[in-house]
PDB file of C-alpha atoms and ligand atoms in Angstrom:
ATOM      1  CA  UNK O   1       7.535  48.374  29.094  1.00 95.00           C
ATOM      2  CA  UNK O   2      10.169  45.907  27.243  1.00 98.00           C
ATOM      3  CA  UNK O   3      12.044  43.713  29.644  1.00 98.00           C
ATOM      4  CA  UNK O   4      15.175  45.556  29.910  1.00 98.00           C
ATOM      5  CA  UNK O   5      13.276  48.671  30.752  1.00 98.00           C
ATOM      6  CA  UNK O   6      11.862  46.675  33.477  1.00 98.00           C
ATOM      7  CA  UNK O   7      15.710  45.719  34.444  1.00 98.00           C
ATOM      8  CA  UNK O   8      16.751  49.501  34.230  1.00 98.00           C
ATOM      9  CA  UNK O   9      13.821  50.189  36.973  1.00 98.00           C
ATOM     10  CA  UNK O  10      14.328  47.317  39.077  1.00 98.00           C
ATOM     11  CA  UNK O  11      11.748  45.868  38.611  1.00 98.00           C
ATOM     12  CA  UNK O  12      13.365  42.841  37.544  1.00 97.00           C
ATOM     13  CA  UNK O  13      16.449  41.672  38.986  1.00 98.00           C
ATOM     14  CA  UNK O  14      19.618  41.655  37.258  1.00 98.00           C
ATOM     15  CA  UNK O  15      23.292  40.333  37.961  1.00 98.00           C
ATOM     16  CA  UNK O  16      24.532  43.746  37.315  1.00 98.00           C
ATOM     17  CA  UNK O  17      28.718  44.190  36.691  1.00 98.00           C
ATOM     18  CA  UNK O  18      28.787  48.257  35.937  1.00 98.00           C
ATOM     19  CA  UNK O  19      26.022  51.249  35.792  1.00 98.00           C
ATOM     20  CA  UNK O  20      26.079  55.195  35.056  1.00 98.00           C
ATOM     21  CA  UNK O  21      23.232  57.638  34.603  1.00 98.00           C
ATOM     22  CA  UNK O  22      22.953  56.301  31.133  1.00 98.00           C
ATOM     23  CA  UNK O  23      24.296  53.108  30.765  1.00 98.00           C
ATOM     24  CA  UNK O  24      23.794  49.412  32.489  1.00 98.00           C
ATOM     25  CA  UNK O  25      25.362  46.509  31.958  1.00 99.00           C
ATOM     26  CA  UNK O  26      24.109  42.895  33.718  1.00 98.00           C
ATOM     27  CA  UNK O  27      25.111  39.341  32.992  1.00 98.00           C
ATOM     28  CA  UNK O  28      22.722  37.521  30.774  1.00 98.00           C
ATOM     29  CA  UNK O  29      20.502  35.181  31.702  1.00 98.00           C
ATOM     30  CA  UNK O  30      21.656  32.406  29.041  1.00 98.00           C
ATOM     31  CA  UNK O  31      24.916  32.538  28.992  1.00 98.00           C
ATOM     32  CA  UNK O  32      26.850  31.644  26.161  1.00 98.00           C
ATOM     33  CA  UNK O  33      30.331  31.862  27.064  1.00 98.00           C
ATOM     34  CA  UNK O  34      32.218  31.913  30.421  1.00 98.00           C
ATOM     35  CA  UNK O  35      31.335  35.601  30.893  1.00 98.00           C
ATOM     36  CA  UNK O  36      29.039  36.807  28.406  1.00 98.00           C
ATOM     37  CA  UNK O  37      27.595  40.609  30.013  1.00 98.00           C
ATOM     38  CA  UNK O  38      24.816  42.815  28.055  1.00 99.00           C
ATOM     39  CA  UNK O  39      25.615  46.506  27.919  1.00 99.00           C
ATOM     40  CA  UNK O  40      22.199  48.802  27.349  1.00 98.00           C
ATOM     41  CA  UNK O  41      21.569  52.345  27.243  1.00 98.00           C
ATOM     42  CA  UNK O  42      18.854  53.187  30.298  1.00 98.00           C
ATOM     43  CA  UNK O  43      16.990  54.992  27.362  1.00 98.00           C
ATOM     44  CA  UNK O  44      14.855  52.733  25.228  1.00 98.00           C
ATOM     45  CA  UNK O  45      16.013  52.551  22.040  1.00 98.00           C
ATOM     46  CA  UNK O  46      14.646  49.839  19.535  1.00 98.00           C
ATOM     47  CA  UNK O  47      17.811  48.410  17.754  1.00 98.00           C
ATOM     48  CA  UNK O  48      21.009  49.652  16.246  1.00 98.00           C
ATOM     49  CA  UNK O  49      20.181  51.107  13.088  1.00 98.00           C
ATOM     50  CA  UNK O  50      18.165  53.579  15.103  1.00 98.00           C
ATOM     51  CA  UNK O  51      20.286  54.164  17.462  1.00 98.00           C
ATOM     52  CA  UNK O  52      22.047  57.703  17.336  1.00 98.00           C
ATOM     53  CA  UNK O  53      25.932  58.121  16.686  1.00 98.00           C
ATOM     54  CA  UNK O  54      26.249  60.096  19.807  1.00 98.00           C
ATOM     55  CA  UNK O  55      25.040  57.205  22.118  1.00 98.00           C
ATOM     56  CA  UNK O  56      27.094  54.587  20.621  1.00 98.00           C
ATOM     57  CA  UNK O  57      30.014  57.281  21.260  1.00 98.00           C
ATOM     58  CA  UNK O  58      29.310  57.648  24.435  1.00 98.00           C
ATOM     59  CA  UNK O  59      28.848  53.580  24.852  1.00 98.00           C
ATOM     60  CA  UNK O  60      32.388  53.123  24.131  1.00 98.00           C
ATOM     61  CA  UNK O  61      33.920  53.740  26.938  1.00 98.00           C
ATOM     62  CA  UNK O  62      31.647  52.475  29.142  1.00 98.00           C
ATOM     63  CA  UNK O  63      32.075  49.019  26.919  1.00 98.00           C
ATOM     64  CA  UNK O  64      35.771  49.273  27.845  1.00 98.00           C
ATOM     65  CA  UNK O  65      35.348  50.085  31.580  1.00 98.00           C
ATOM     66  CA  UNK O  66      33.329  47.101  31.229  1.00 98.00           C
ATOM     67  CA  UNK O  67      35.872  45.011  30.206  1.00 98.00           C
ATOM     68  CA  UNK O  68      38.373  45.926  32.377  1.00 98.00           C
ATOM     69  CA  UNK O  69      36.429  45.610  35.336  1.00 98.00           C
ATOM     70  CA  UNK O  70      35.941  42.326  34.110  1.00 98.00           C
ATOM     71  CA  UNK O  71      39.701  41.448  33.404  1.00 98.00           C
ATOM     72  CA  UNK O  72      39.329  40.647  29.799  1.00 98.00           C
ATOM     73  CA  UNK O  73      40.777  44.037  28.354  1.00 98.00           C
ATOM     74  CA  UNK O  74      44.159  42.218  28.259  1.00 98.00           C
ATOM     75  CA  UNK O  75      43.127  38.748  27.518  1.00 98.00           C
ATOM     76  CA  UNK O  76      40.380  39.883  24.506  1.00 98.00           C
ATOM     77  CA  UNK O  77      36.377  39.621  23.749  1.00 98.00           C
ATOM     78  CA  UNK O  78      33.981  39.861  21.792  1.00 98.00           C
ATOM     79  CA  UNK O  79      31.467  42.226  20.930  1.00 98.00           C
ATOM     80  CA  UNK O  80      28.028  41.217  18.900  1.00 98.00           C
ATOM     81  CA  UNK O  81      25.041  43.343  18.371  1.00 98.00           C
ATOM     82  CA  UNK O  82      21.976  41.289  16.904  1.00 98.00           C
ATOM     83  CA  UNK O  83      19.709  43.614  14.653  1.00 98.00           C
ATOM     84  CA  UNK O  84      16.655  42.743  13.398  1.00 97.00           C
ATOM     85  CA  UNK O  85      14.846  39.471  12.431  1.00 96.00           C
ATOM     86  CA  UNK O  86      17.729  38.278  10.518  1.00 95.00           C
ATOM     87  CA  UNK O  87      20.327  39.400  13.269  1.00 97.00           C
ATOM     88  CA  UNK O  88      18.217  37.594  15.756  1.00 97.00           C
ATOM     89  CA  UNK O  89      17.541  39.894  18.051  1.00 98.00           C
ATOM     90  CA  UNK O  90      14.861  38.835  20.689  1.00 98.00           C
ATOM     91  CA  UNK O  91      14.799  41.966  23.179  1.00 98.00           C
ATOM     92  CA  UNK O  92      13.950  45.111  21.338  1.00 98.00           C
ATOM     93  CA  UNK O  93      16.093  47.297  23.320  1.00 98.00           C
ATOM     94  CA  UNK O  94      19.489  47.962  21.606  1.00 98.00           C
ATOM     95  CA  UNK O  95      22.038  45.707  23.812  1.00 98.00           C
ATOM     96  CA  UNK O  96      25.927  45.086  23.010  1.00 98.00           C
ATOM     97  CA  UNK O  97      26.601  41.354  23.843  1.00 98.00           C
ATOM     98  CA  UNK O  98      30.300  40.930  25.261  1.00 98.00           C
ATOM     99  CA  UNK O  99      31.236  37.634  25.399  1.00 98.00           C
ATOM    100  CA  UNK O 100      35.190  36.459  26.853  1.00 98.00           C
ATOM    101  CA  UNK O 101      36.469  34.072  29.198  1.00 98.00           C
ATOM    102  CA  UNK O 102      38.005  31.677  26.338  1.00 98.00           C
ATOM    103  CA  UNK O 103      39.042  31.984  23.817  1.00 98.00           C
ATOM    104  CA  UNK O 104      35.825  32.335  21.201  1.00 98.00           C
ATOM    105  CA  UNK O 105      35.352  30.233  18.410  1.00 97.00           C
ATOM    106  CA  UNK O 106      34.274  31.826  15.017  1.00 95.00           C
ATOM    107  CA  UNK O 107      31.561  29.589  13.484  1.00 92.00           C
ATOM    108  CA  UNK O 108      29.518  29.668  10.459  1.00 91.00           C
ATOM    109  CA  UNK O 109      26.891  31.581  11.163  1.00 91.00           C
ATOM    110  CA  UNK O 110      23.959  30.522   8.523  1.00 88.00           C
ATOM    111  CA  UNK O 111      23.840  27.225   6.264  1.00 81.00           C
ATOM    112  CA  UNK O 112      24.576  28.112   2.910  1.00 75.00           C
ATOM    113  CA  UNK O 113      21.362  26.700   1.781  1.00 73.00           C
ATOM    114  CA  UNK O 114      19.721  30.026   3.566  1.00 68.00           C
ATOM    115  CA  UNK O 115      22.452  32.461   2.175  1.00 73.00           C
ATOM    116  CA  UNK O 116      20.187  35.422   0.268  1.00 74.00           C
ATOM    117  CA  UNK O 117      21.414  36.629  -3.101  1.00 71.00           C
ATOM    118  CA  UNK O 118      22.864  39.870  -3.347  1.00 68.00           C
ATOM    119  CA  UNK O 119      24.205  41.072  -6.494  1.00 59.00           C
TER     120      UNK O 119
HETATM  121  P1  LIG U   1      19.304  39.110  21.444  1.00 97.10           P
HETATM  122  O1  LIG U   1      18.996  37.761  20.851  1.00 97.10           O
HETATM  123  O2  LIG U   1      20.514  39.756  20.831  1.00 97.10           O
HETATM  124  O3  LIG U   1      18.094  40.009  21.456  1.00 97.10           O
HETATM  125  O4  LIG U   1      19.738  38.838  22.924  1.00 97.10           O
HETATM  126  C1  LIG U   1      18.883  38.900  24.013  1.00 97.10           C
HETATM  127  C2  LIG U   1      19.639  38.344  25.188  1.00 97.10           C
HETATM  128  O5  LIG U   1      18.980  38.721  26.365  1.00 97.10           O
HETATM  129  C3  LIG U   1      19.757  36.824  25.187  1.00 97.10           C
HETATM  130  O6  LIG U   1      21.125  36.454  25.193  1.00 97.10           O
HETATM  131  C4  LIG U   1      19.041  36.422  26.479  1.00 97.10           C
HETATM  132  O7  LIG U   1      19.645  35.318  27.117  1.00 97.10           O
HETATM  133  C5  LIG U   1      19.149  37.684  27.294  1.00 97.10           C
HETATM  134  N1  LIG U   1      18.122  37.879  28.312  1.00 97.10           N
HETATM  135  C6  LIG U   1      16.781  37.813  28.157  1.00 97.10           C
HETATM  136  N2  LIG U   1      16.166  38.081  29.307  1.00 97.10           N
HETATM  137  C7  LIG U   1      17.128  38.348  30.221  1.00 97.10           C
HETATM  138  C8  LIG U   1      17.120  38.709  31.610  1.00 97.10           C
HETATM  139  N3  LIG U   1      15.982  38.849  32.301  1.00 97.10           N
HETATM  140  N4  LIG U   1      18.314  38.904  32.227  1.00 97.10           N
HETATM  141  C9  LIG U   1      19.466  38.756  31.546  1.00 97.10           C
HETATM  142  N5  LIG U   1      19.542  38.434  30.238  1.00 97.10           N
HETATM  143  C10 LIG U   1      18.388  38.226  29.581  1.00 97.10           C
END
């Protein structure tokens, strides 16, 4: 069972903010902004691009509920979703990253040494 299954089913804790039958959404463990809050479907599903259209529809307002039960509808967020090895994604369990509190800087995300060539 992948880690965030093991959250879903308690049996590892989590600093939880909002949950429904399908969705959960916990504060992560490392994090990287003032508030920075994973939102997961209880289902295990791999990564993005496998993910249905009809859960990511459903996802959206739960995402919002999110972040007004947080406070940061008004004030803004972000929203990142890691897929892949090149994304960076660690946990194979699809998870929306929503990170506010500040306001976010926009880095560079890759040296340009690294940058692939598409034509
Ligand atoms: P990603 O790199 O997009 O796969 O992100 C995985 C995220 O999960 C990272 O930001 C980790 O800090 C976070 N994380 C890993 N284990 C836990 C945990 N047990 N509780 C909360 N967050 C976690």
């Amino acid at each position: 069972m992948c880690i965030f299954c093991k959250i879903v089913e308690g049996e590892i804790p989590a600093n939880k903010v909002l949950e429904n039958d399908e969705f959960l959404a916990f504060h992560d463990i490392s994090p990287k902004a003032p508030i920075h809050v994973l939102i997961i479907p209880k289902q295990h599903i791999e990564n993005f691009q496998s993910t249905p259209p009809e859960i990511m529809a459903k996802m959206t307002p739960f995402i919002q509920e999110v972040a007004k039960k947080l406070s940061l509808d008004k004030s803004g967020y972000r929203l990142i979703i890691n897929n892949g090895e090149d994304g960076g994604q660690e946990v194979m369990h699809l998870h929306v990253h929503l990170l506010g509190g500040a306001k976010l800087i926009w880095p560079h995300l890759a040296p340009d040494k690294e940058a692939k060539k598409y034509v």
